[in-house]
């Protein structure tokens, strides 16, 4: 799962002849951080392809179909960012941080992770362009930090995993926020959680919960 998250996989290709094919189909669908990645299982067995569809595969194909249509399948279904969307995001990132998001950031940096959630969620709902995912990313990192304070290991890890997909597409700086530093900080928190495991959360160093760096324009 971590490999899929870290590499921001655009598509999952599964050999239906592999003994663990079902696990490979089910596992990505079990996490919100990876369930949006299209899954293509390739196998000559019609029965296996039907089983894969029931298990959660988005697409199935025989090997001959895959060989004939490989490029089309990738172009049609892989999660590749739309260049127009990226251009719009870059434009929106040059704008100032909205007042509501600024208030959410202040709450985040004061350690009020529950309150920041409400403010960033409202800003996310009000926004319409791709920059709204910036607010969702910060919100999710903040919720993860809240879960750490609440000794909820699984909840914290889940939110940090989910935030990767939104942080990944953001420019290193967006609306004055140092997104690159937020990536490094949140990834360091996730790495430490994984190192400790669910039974040693009491040993987590709270100094790793760093504020978000923001420079007002």
PDB file of C-alpha atoms in Angstrom:
ATOM      1  CA  UNK A   1       0.000   0.000   0.000  1.00  0.00           C
ATOM      2  CA  UNK A   2       2.775   2.437   0.859  1.00  0.00           C
ATOM      3  CA  UNK A   3       4.319   1.912  -2.561  1.00  0.00           C
ATOM      4  CA  UNK A   4       1.049   2.897  -4.239  1.00  0.00           C
ATOM      5  CA  UNK A   5       0.748   5.962  -2.025  1.00  0.00           C
ATOM      6  CA  UNK A   6       4.347   7.133  -2.325  1.00  0.00           C
ATOM      7  CA  UNK A   7       4.584   6.659  -6.105  1.00  0.00           C
ATOM      8  CA  UNK A   8       1.115   8.192  -6.692  1.00  0.00           C
ATOM      9  CA  UNK A   9       0.308   5.289  -8.983  1.00  0.00           C
ATOM     10  CA  UNK A  10      -1.769   6.241 -12.023  1.00  0.00           C
ATOM     11  CA  UNK A  11      -3.021   2.702 -12.614  1.00  0.00           C
ATOM     12  CA  UNK A  12      -2.689  -0.774 -11.095  1.00  0.00           C
ATOM     13  CA  UNK A  13      -2.024  -3.631 -13.515  1.00  0.00           C
ATOM     14  CA  UNK A  14      -2.572  -7.114 -12.090  1.00  0.00           C
ATOM     15  CA  UNK A  15      -1.625 -10.460 -13.583  1.00  0.00           C
ATOM     16  CA  UNK A  16      -4.752 -12.550 -13.045  1.00  0.00           C
ATOM     17  CA  UNK A  17      -2.649 -15.716 -12.978  1.00  0.00           C
ATOM     18  CA  UNK A  18      -0.850 -14.632  -9.810  1.00  0.00           C
ATOM     19  CA  UNK A  19      -1.875 -16.599  -6.728  1.00  0.00           C
ATOM     20  CA  UNK A  20      -2.511 -13.363  -4.785  1.00  0.00           C
ATOM     21  CA  UNK A  21      -4.507 -11.582  -7.500  1.00  0.00           C
ATOM     22  CA  UNK A  22      -7.555 -11.198  -5.238  1.00  0.00           C
ATOM     23  CA  UNK A  23      -5.498  -9.534  -2.489  1.00  0.00           C
ATOM     24  CA  UNK A  24      -4.002  -7.152  -5.054  1.00  0.00           C
ATOM     25  CA  UNK A  25      -7.535  -6.141  -6.128  1.00  0.00           C
ATOM     26  CA  UNK A  26      -9.058  -5.839  -2.679  1.00  0.00           C
ATOM     27  CA  UNK A  27      -6.227  -4.066  -0.824  1.00  0.00           C
ATOM     28  CA  UNK A  28      -6.260  -0.782  -2.816  1.00  0.00           C
ATOM     29  CA  UNK A  29     -10.034  -0.550  -2.453  1.00  0.00           C
ATOM     30  CA  UNK A  30      -9.747  -0.850   1.328  1.00  0.00           C
ATOM     31  CA  UNK A  31      -8.170   2.593   1.734  1.00  0.00           C
ATOM     32  CA  UNK A  32      -9.428   6.020   0.697  1.00  0.00           C
ATOM     33  CA  UNK A  33      -5.824   6.880  -0.164  1.00  0.00           C
ATOM     34  CA  UNK A  34      -5.713   4.337  -2.993  1.00  0.00           C
ATOM     35  CA  UNK A  35      -9.271   3.363  -3.920  1.00  0.00           C
ATOM     36  CA  UNK A  36      -9.443   5.953  -6.714  1.00  0.00           C
ATOM     37  CA  UNK A  37      -6.577   4.301  -8.590  1.00  0.00           C
ATOM     38  CA  UNK A  38      -8.010   2.305 -11.541  1.00  0.00           C
ATOM     39  CA  UNK A  39      -7.368  -1.431 -11.327  1.00  0.00           C
ATOM     40  CA  UNK A  40      -6.901  -3.464 -14.505  1.00  0.00           C
ATOM     41  CA  UNK A  41      -6.652  -7.247 -14.210  1.00  0.00           C
ATOM     42  CA  UNK A  42      -5.410  -9.185 -17.228  1.00  0.00           C
ATOM     43  CA  UNK A  43      -6.211 -12.870 -17.522  1.00  0.00           C
ATOM     44  CA  UNK A  44      -7.349 -15.276 -20.225  1.00  0.00           C
ATOM     45  CA  UNK A  45      -9.847 -16.966 -17.906  1.00  0.00           C
ATOM     46  CA  UNK A  46     -13.359 -15.511 -18.294  1.00  0.00           C
ATOM     47  CA  UNK A  47     -14.285 -16.902 -14.877  1.00  0.00           C
ATOM     48  CA  UNK A  48     -11.301 -15.202 -13.240  1.00  0.00           C
ATOM     49  CA  UNK A  49     -12.124 -11.899 -14.936  1.00  0.00           C
ATOM     50  CA  UNK A  50     -15.699 -12.099 -13.659  1.00  0.00           C
ATOM     51  CA  UNK A  51     -14.437 -12.854 -10.148  1.00  0.00           C
ATOM     52  CA  UNK A  52     -12.075  -9.895 -10.384  1.00  0.00           C
ATOM     53  CA  UNK A  53     -14.914  -7.556 -11.329  1.00  0.00           C
ATOM     54  CA  UNK A  54     -16.913  -8.729  -8.323  1.00  0.00           C
ATOM     55  CA  UNK A  55     -13.855  -8.255  -6.112  1.00  0.00           C
ATOM     56  CA  UNK A  56     -13.523  -4.621  -7.200  1.00  0.00           C
ATOM     57  CA  UNK A  57     -11.420  -4.462 -10.371  1.00  0.00           C
ATOM     58  CA  UNK A  58     -12.414  -1.521 -12.563  1.00  0.00           C
ATOM     59  CA  UNK A  59     -11.380  -3.204 -15.810  1.00  0.00           C
ATOM     60  CA  UNK A  60     -10.523  -6.681 -17.000  1.00  0.00           C
ATOM     61  CA  UNK A  61      -9.084  -7.937 -20.270  1.00  0.00           C
ATOM     62  CA  UNK A  62      -7.599 -11.011 -21.864  1.00  0.00           C
ATOM     63  CA  UNK A  63      -3.921 -10.854 -22.720  1.00  0.00           C
ATOM     64  CA  UNK A  64      -4.669 -10.486 -26.423  1.00  0.00           C
ATOM     65  CA  UNK A  65      -7.098  -7.624 -25.709  1.00  0.00           C
ATOM     66  CA  UNK A  66      -4.520  -5.971 -23.487  1.00  0.00           C
ATOM     67  CA  UNK A  67      -1.802  -6.246 -26.139  1.00  0.00           C
ATOM     68  CA  UNK A  68      -4.081  -4.720 -28.785  1.00  0.00           C
ATOM     69  CA  UNK A  69      -5.483  -1.923 -26.632  1.00  0.00           C
ATOM     70  CA  UNK A  70      -2.773  -1.210 -24.064  1.00  0.00           C
ATOM     71  CA  UNK A  71      -2.181   2.423 -24.987  1.00  0.00           C
ATOM     72  CA  UNK A  72      -5.892   3.200 -25.270  1.00  0.00           C
ATOM     73  CA  UNK A  73      -6.613   1.639 -21.877  1.00  0.00           C
ATOM     74  CA  UNK A  74      -3.885   3.678 -20.245  1.00  0.00           C
ATOM     75  CA  UNK A  75      -4.933   6.912 -21.973  1.00  0.00           C
ATOM     76  CA  UNK A  76      -8.607   6.388 -21.138  1.00  0.00           C
ATOM     77  CA  UNK A  77      -8.389   5.190 -17.553  1.00  0.00           C
ATOM     78  CA  UNK A  78      -5.049   6.051 -15.917  1.00  0.00           C
ATOM     79  CA  UNK A  79      -5.156   8.863 -13.349  1.00  0.00           C
ATOM     80  CA  UNK A  80      -2.976  11.345 -15.212  1.00  0.00           C
ATOM     81  CA  UNK A  81      -3.452  15.007 -14.226  1.00  0.00           C
ATOM     82  CA  UNK A  82      -5.189  17.141 -16.844  1.00  0.00           C
ATOM     83  CA  UNK A  83      -2.769  19.844 -18.119  1.00  0.00           C
ATOM     84  CA  UNK A  84      -5.610  22.398 -18.201  1.00  0.00           C
ATOM     85  CA  UNK A  85      -6.386  21.651 -14.568  1.00  0.00           C
ATOM     86  CA  UNK A  86      -2.723  22.082 -13.632  1.00  0.00           C
ATOM     87  CA  UNK A  87      -2.609  25.443 -15.427  1.00  0.00           C
ATOM     88  CA  UNK A  88      -5.715  26.579 -13.559  1.00  0.00           C
ATOM     89  CA  UNK A  89      -4.238  25.371 -10.277  1.00  0.00           C
ATOM     90  CA  UNK A  90      -1.028  27.307 -10.892  1.00  0.00           C
ATOM     91  CA  UNK A  91      -3.095  30.427 -11.576  1.00  0.00           C
ATOM     92  CA  UNK A  92      -5.196  30.004  -8.431  1.00  0.00           C
ATOM     93  CA  UNK A  93      -2.078  29.355  -6.340  1.00  0.00           C
ATOM     94  CA  UNK A  94      -0.841  32.844  -7.234  1.00  0.00           C
ATOM     95  CA  UNK A  95      -3.895  34.324  -5.520  1.00  0.00           C
ATOM     96  CA  UNK A  96      -4.017  35.332  -1.856  1.00  0.00           C
ATOM     97  CA  UNK A  97      -5.120  32.870   0.791  1.00  0.00           C
ATOM     98  CA  UNK A  98      -8.851  33.416   1.515  1.00  0.00           C
ATOM     99  CA  UNK A  99      -9.751  34.857   4.890  1.00  0.00           C
ATOM    100  CA  UNK A 100     -11.515  31.688   6.053  1.00  0.00           C
ATOM    101  CA  UNK A 101      -8.502  29.547   5.176  1.00  0.00           C
ATOM    102  CA  UNK A 102      -6.233  32.039   6.928  1.00  0.00           C
ATOM    103  CA  UNK A 103      -8.287  31.605  10.088  1.00  0.00           C
ATOM    104  CA  UNK A 104      -8.076  27.843   9.696  1.00  0.00           C
ATOM    105  CA  UNK A 105      -4.313  28.094   9.360  1.00  0.00           C
ATOM    106  CA  UNK A 106      -4.088  30.135  12.545  1.00  0.00           C
ATOM    107  CA  UNK A 107      -6.056  27.476  14.420  1.00  0.00           C
ATOM    108  CA  UNK A 108      -3.857  24.734  12.950  1.00  0.00           C
ATOM    109  CA  UNK A 109      -0.676  26.481  14.018  1.00  0.00           C
ATOM    110  CA  UNK A 110      -2.030  26.987  17.518  1.00  0.00           C
ATOM    111  CA  UNK A 111      -2.667  23.255  17.807  1.00  0.00           C
ATOM    112  CA  UNK A 112      -6.446  23.627  17.596  1.00  0.00           C
ATOM    113  CA  UNK A 113      -6.736  20.793  15.098  1.00  0.00           C
ATOM    114  CA  UNK A 114     -10.454  20.194  15.631  1.00  0.00           C
ATOM    115  CA  UNK A 115     -11.313  23.844  15.018  1.00  0.00           C
ATOM    116  CA  UNK A 116      -9.113  24.053  11.912  1.00  0.00           C
ATOM    117  CA  UNK A 117     -11.115  21.197  10.420  1.00  0.00           C
ATOM    118  CA  UNK A 118     -14.358  23.163  10.501  1.00  0.00           C
ATOM    119  CA  UNK A 119     -12.805  26.256   8.935  1.00  0.00           C
ATOM    120  CA  UNK A 120     -10.931  24.473   6.159  1.00  0.00           C
ATOM    121  CA  UNK A 121     -13.934  22.287   5.412  1.00  0.00           C
ATOM    122  CA  UNK A 122     -16.103  25.377   4.969  1.00  0.00           C
ATOM    123  CA  UNK A 123     -13.461  26.917   2.695  1.00  0.00           C
ATOM    124  CA  UNK A 124     -13.208  23.660   0.716  1.00  0.00           C
ATOM    125  CA  UNK A 125     -16.989  23.565   0.229  1.00  0.00           C
ATOM    126  CA  UNK A 126     -17.073  27.210  -0.882  1.00  0.00           C
ATOM    127  CA  UNK A 127     -14.214  26.854  -3.394  1.00  0.00           C
ATOM    128  CA  UNK A 128     -14.829  25.518  -6.898  1.00  0.00           C
ATOM    129  CA  UNK A 129     -11.405  25.370  -8.590  1.00  0.00           C
ATOM    130  CA  UNK A 130      -8.625  22.815  -8.124  1.00  0.00           C
ATOM    131  CA  UNK A 131      -7.004  24.893  -5.372  1.00  0.00           C
ATOM    132  CA  UNK A 132      -9.749  23.588  -3.084  1.00  0.00           C
ATOM    133  CA  UNK A 133      -7.627  20.453  -2.715  1.00  0.00           C
ATOM    134  CA  UNK A 134      -5.032  22.553  -0.894  1.00  0.00           C
ATOM    135  CA  UNK A 135      -7.583  23.195   1.843  1.00  0.00           C
ATOM    136  CA  UNK A 136      -8.565  19.531   1.907  1.00  0.00           C
ATOM    137  CA  UNK A 137      -4.915  18.478   2.264  1.00  0.00           C
ATOM    138  CA  UNK A 138      -4.235  20.789   5.209  1.00  0.00           C
ATOM    139  CA  UNK A 139      -7.521  19.769   6.799  1.00  0.00           C
ATOM    140  CA  UNK A 140      -6.589  16.090   6.599  1.00  0.00           C
ATOM    141  CA  UNK A 141      -3.107  16.613   8.002  1.00  0.00           C
ATOM    142  CA  UNK A 142      -4.638  18.570  10.862  1.00  0.00           C
ATOM    143  CA  UNK A 143      -7.173  15.830  11.542  1.00  0.00           C
ATOM    144  CA  UNK A 144      -4.312  13.321  11.611  1.00  0.00           C
ATOM    145  CA  UNK A 145      -2.530  15.424  14.225  1.00  0.00           C
ATOM    146  CA  UNK A 146      -5.770  15.612  16.215  1.00  0.00           C
ATOM    147  CA  UNK A 147      -6.019  11.816  16.100  1.00  0.00           C
ATOM    148  CA  UNK A 148      -2.457  11.511  17.375  1.00  0.00           C
ATOM    149  CA  UNK A 149      -3.365  13.710  20.331  1.00  0.00           C
ATOM    150  CA  UNK A 150      -6.395  11.448  20.864  1.00  0.00           C
ATOM    151  CA  UNK A 151      -4.169   8.302  20.754  1.00  0.00           C
ATOM    152  CA  UNK A 152      -5.952   7.039  17.638  1.00  0.00           C
ATOM    153  CA  UNK A 153      -3.127   5.455  15.657  1.00  0.00           C
ATOM    154  CA  UNK A 154      -5.185   4.025  12.803  1.00  0.00           C
ATOM    155  CA  UNK A 155      -7.206   7.205  12.355  1.00  0.00           C
ATOM    156  CA  UNK A 156      -4.049   9.312  12.195  1.00  0.00           C
ATOM    157  CA  UNK A 157      -2.316   7.026   9.720  1.00  0.00           C
ATOM    158  CA  UNK A 158      -5.399   6.861   7.500  1.00  0.00           C
ATOM    159  CA  UNK A 159      -5.687  10.641   7.262  1.00  0.00           C
ATOM    160  CA  UNK A 160      -1.990  11.114   6.521  1.00  0.00           C
ATOM    161  CA  UNK A 161      -2.202   8.529   3.754  1.00  0.00           C
ATOM    162  CA  UNK A 162      -5.238  10.246   2.249  1.00  0.00           C
ATOM    163  CA  UNK A 163      -3.575  13.666   2.277  1.00  0.00           C
ATOM    164  CA  UNK A 164      -0.729  12.516   0.001  1.00  0.00           C
ATOM    165  CA  UNK A 165      -2.883  12.512  -3.144  1.00  0.00           C
ATOM    166  CA  UNK A 166      -3.795  16.178  -2.658  1.00  0.00           C
ATOM    167  CA  UNK A 167      -0.393  17.404  -1.500  1.00  0.00           C
ATOM    168  CA  UNK A 168       1.266  15.701  -4.438  1.00  0.00           C
ATOM    169  CA  UNK A 169      -0.451  17.757  -7.145  1.00  0.00           C
ATOM    170  CA  UNK A 170       0.138  21.115  -5.450  1.00  0.00           C
ATOM    171  CA  UNK A 171       2.975  23.431  -6.487  1.00  0.00           C
ATOM    172  CA  UNK A 172       5.688  23.793  -3.832  1.00  0.00           C
ATOM    173  CA  UNK A 173       4.144  27.136  -2.875  1.00  0.00           C
ATOM    174  CA  UNK A 174       0.429  27.860  -3.139  1.00  0.00           C
ATOM    175  CA  UNK A 175      -1.362  31.006  -1.913  1.00  0.00           C
ATOM    176  CA  UNK A 176       1.684  31.746   0.233  1.00  0.00           C
ATOM    177  CA  UNK A 177       1.701  28.326   1.899  1.00  0.00           C
ATOM    178  CA  UNK A 178       4.951  26.351   1.851  1.00  0.00           C
ATOM    179  CA  UNK A 179       3.443  23.126   0.508  1.00  0.00           C
ATOM    180  CA  UNK A 180       6.822  21.452   0.064  1.00  0.00           C
ATOM    181  CA  UNK A 181       7.600  21.886   3.766  1.00  0.00           C
ATOM    182  CA  UNK A 182       4.144  20.603   4.691  1.00  0.00           C
ATOM    183  CA  UNK A 183       4.813  17.512   2.582  1.00  0.00           C
ATOM    184  CA  UNK A 184       8.116  16.877   4.341  1.00  0.00           C
ATOM    185  CA  UNK A 185       6.624  17.461   7.791  1.00  0.00           C
ATOM    186  CA  UNK A 186       3.546  15.280   7.273  1.00  0.00           C
ATOM    187  CA  UNK A 187       5.591  12.518   5.615  1.00  0.00           C
ATOM    188  CA  UNK A 188       7.972  12.556   8.595  1.00  0.00           C
ATOM    189  CA  UNK A 189       5.023  12.166  10.959  1.00  0.00           C
ATOM    190  CA  UNK A 190       3.673   9.250   8.942  1.00  0.00           C
ATOM    191  CA  UNK A 191       7.082   7.573   8.807  1.00  0.00           C
ATOM    192  CA  UNK A 192       7.441   7.845  12.583  1.00  0.00           C
ATOM    193  CA  UNK A 193       3.951   6.445  13.159  1.00  0.00           C
ATOM    194  CA  UNK A 194       4.739   3.480  10.952  1.00  0.00           C
ATOM    195  CA  UNK A 195       8.054   2.938  12.740  1.00  0.00           C
ATOM    196  CA  UNK A 196       6.412   2.939  16.161  1.00  0.00           C
ATOM    197  CA  UNK A 197       3.338   0.899  15.252  1.00  0.00           C
ATOM    198  CA  UNK A 198      -0.056   1.038  16.996  1.00  0.00           C
ATOM    199  CA  UNK A 199       1.226  -0.204  20.356  1.00  0.00           C
ATOM    200  CA  UNK A 200       3.863   2.499  20.869  1.00  0.00           C
ATOM    201  CA  UNK A 201       1.977   5.684  20.059  1.00  0.00           C
ATOM    202  CA  UNK A 202       2.763   6.950  23.554  1.00  0.00           C
ATOM    203  CA  UNK A 203       6.406   7.221  22.452  1.00  0.00           C
ATOM    204  CA  UNK A 204       5.574   9.548  19.545  1.00  0.00           C
ATOM    205  CA  UNK A 205       7.522  12.817  19.628  1.00  0.00           C
ATOM    206  CA  UNK A 206       4.919  15.609  19.545  1.00  0.00           C
ATOM    207  CA  UNK A 207       7.619  18.014  18.358  1.00  0.00           C
ATOM    208  CA  UNK A 208       7.122  16.455  14.920  1.00  0.00           C
ATOM    209  CA  UNK A 209       3.698  18.137  14.724  1.00  0.00           C
ATOM    210  CA  UNK A 210       4.989  21.319  13.139  1.00  0.00           C
ATOM    211  CA  UNK A 211       3.024  24.425  12.081  1.00  0.00           C
ATOM    212  CA  UNK A 212       2.255  25.223   8.468  1.00  0.00           C
ATOM    213  CA  UNK A 213       4.565  27.905   7.075  1.00  0.00           C
ATOM    214  CA  UNK A 214       2.708  30.754   5.386  1.00  0.00           C
ATOM    215  CA  UNK A 215       3.871  34.075   4.002  1.00  0.00           C
ATOM    216  CA  UNK A 216       1.093  36.551   3.348  1.00  0.00           C
ATOM    217  CA  UNK A 217       1.310  38.267  -0.033  1.00  0.00           C
TER     218      UNK A 217
END
